[in-house]
Amino acid sequence: MSRYSAAEIEANWQKAWDDAGIFCAKAGGDKPKYYVLEMFPYPSGRIHMGHVRNYTMGDVIARHKLATGHNVLHPMGWDAFGMPAENAAMAIGGHPKEWTYGNIADMRAQMKPLGLSIDWSREFATCDPEYYGQQQALFLDMLEAGLVYRKNAVVNWDPVDMTVLANEQVENGKGWRSGAEVERRELTQWFFAISEMAEELLSALDTLDNWPAKVRLMQENWIGKSRGLQFAFGLNDAPEGFDRIEVYTTRPDTLRGASFLAISPDHPLAKRLEHEDEALAGFSAECRKGGTTEEALEKAEKRGYDTGLTVRHPFDTAWELPVYVANFVLMEYGTGAVFGCPAHDQRDFDFAVKYELPIIPTFLPSEEADEDLAEAFVPPKTQPVYYIRGFAGEAHQTAHEAIDAAIAFCEANGVGQGVTKFRLRDWGLSRQRYWGCPIPVVHCDTCGVVPERKENLPIRLPDDVSFDVPGNPLDRHPTWRNVSCPKCGAAARRETDTMDTFVDSSWYYARFTAPHAETPTDLADAEYWMNVDQYIGGIEHAILHLLYSRFFARAMQITGHLPKSAVEPFDALFTQGMVTHEIYQTKDDRGRPVYHLPEDVTGGKLADGTEVEIIPSAKMSKSKKNVVDPIGIIDAYGADTARWFVLSDSPPERDVEWTAAGAEAAHKHLARVWRIASEIAASDAPEAAEADEALLREMHKAIHDVSTGVESFGFNAAIARLYAFTAALAKSDAGSAAKREAACTLAQLMSPMTPHLAEELWHMLGGDGLVAMAPWPVADAAMLVDDTITLPVQINGKRRTEIEVPQDMPKDEVEKIALATDAVQRALEGGQPKKVIVVPGRIVNVVV
RNA sequence: GCGGGCGUGAUGGAAUGGUAGACAUACCAGACUUAAAAUCUGUUGGGGCGUGUCCCCGUGCGGGUUCGAGUCCCGCCGCCCGCACCA
């Protein structure tokens, strides 16, 4: 071979790794274990650059850990249930199962050429009956433990996908997948009791030191803990059973400014009143119709319906407040009833103005401030305000202090009690879909809901289904649902709902530790491999997947499927950025945008010479046609080039822009490294003491910086160092022995990023065995510091000159030399310096 | 509205409070070549003259702390992300 040929090299070395079986993980042994996992892909059929970046990062970690003497687990699988398979079946015919397994085969074939250090023997798809059968077993155990239950609830119904969605899957009132406006329906559904663990899921966030603060914060906000007062208003002329209206408030300090009570149209009292009040029924119906999108809510007028009823203020039974049914009160949060304090909430203020209700301030910005407010006075959180109707007498207090005082006052006077509430709702898992894990229960007319017997698992999805009509094919299957009751043997019906696909991905990491176990997990294997030491994936899973997984890890502990040590599933989390690309656009004759693929654009022009408009980089998407296919890049340059490029340039947590020029440059560099190494392999230059020493120093600095970079997700910085080391090696006058040593080290340092080229270099230079298994080089601390160093000399904090001094020269001597320099002498003008700061090895600063 | 993050050359970006712009891209110049490609070498934040191991300015804007601030603090401006009729 006379030049770098990725195609030849990569296939060979992949085979060599396979033959040696070096990525096959076995529990046990003396080495410390290391479990690195990237979020497994949905088998859409094609890998994209985002996958390449994600899996390359994981691979760098995995290979580095392998080389540093760890027993590494690095598995891969498929998040294979879900809507797209059914949509494909509806659109192009065929069966979701065939579509999915076909896609998995295609994607596996596209992924293999990347040369990832994956233990493919552990591969599974969540749609394998062996996997979802164990998930059903897990479900039954959770059912027994009271972690899953059934209830009648108002749910989010996606009219396009014709299924229920979890709260987490509704974004701005629209289905996360279909984008359709979500409707409210009342259905009997299965729920995971995640809200029972709210406090634990919240407080344990503090232990996740190696998670991005942003993700922890997002989860904290999602769990939404609040402290407030729950109390009741007494209702005058109450219908039976409604003499007390429960209210929850986080601002009990404003209770003396209350001027009305507002209840949700879905509040039991409102529903009761509807029967006798037609106008109210009409009002409520209209409220329910309104959309829940951000825009709709923004525009929607805050409206109320005066029920004519009144409540008594808890502090003064003679003080009566009107009761409204209002369109802005949610039944889902708190108690479905709120008191309005117009003085300190703009919405309540507007409401009060509209319905001519009193505006009573409880506090003011200062003692001098006017009590007549032109708008609501919302106090700053941390600054004290002047309470005129407070609970600690008239006082300057922060809202925080006042709230505590109010709760204490109310509790002491028997008006309600302080309570903690969470925003987190239970996770509805029922989906009215075919391509998901069947919920293993049976409905019996006499026994009710009966869990399946474990020996009947897996409850397999039937193959003979059709998708010619919308809805759930399981529901209309002629025989599948007809079963006998596991308890009494009478004719019964199988549950036709399947599980939310987020269930599948909530425990797969645990299954990887023993993918063929006859139970969901094997405790010994789980004990050995868990927790995942490093998890890598997109920030888009910050809430849903990661919160559900944290819940499942706990649930699996309770049901005995994970050891006590595995409370949190993921010890460290890294969220990587996206791969973006410029968008190329022209306009058609009606002025509508037409997008063009990057490969069709050269120098800003199409093949026919038409200029394209270049729109700034954005996430690669089919609709904008700014997609670069990894397969094309691997064919043209090889996997190592693609891997090198996605790691260079941008820090891994940020987006990286894919450019043709950048990919080409990456390839040029790899070719250069190959050339330099082959020259070194062929040369027999004599030793050159000084140059040899200089090169070895460079080498040890590179070892240090690359090791640090790889360990701290500073891949771009590690690569920058490798560029510099390569340049130093190319320029060096060292003898061939020293050069060979340096080149071998270069191969080792490059091996996590460009494993195939690294093996080739290693082999070419006479390295022993596989570089993948060679012990990672260790930097010699003595070689990291030069004997003489260049110290910058500042005058009044500005760099003016520099001095060469021995590395270990005492401070006072360094100071003398610095003061003797021309620049300092000039600045001193014969006088004495006011102060001299010498930071050893860093800098000298002379203050004149 | 609430919460968080970011702002550095033409571009992506580097910089434990210690030489701002590493490394790469792009551009320009040179070597090799009949020529191009490939390869190699060099220059490139702005300005000034006195062309120097020179001086001034420079990390969104304004202030502060410090011997020293891209980095820490306060206040603005801009962009991005998350949450949101949450009581």
Coordinates of C-alpha atoms in Angstrom, one line a residue, chain A residues 201-213 215-216 219 531 546 550 554 567-573:
Chain A
L201 CA -36.8 11.6 42.8
L202 CA -36.4 15.3 43.6
S203 CA -34.0 14.9 46.6
A204 CA -31.9 12.3 44.9
L205 CA -31.1 14.8 42.1
D206 CA -28.6 16.2 44.5
T207 CA -26.6 13.0 44.4
L208 CA -26.2 13.2 40.6
D209 CA -23.0 15.2 40.6
N210 CA -22.0 14.0 37.2
W211 CA -25.2 15.0 35.5
P212 CA -25.5 18.3 33.7
A213 CA -26.9 20.9 36.1
V215 CA -30.9 18.4 33.3
R216 CA -31.2 18.3 37.0
Q219 CA -36.2 17.6 36.3
N531 CA -24.9 1.4 37.5
L546 CA -34.4 10.0 32.2
R550 CA -35.0 6.9 37.5
R554 CA -36.3 2.3 42.0
V567 CA -30.7 3.4 43.1
E568 CA -29.9 5.7 40.3
P569 CA -29.5 4.0 36.9
F570 CA -27.0 6.5 35.5
D571 CA -24.0 7.6 37.6
A572 CA -22.8 10.1 34.9
L573 CA -24.8 11.6 32.1

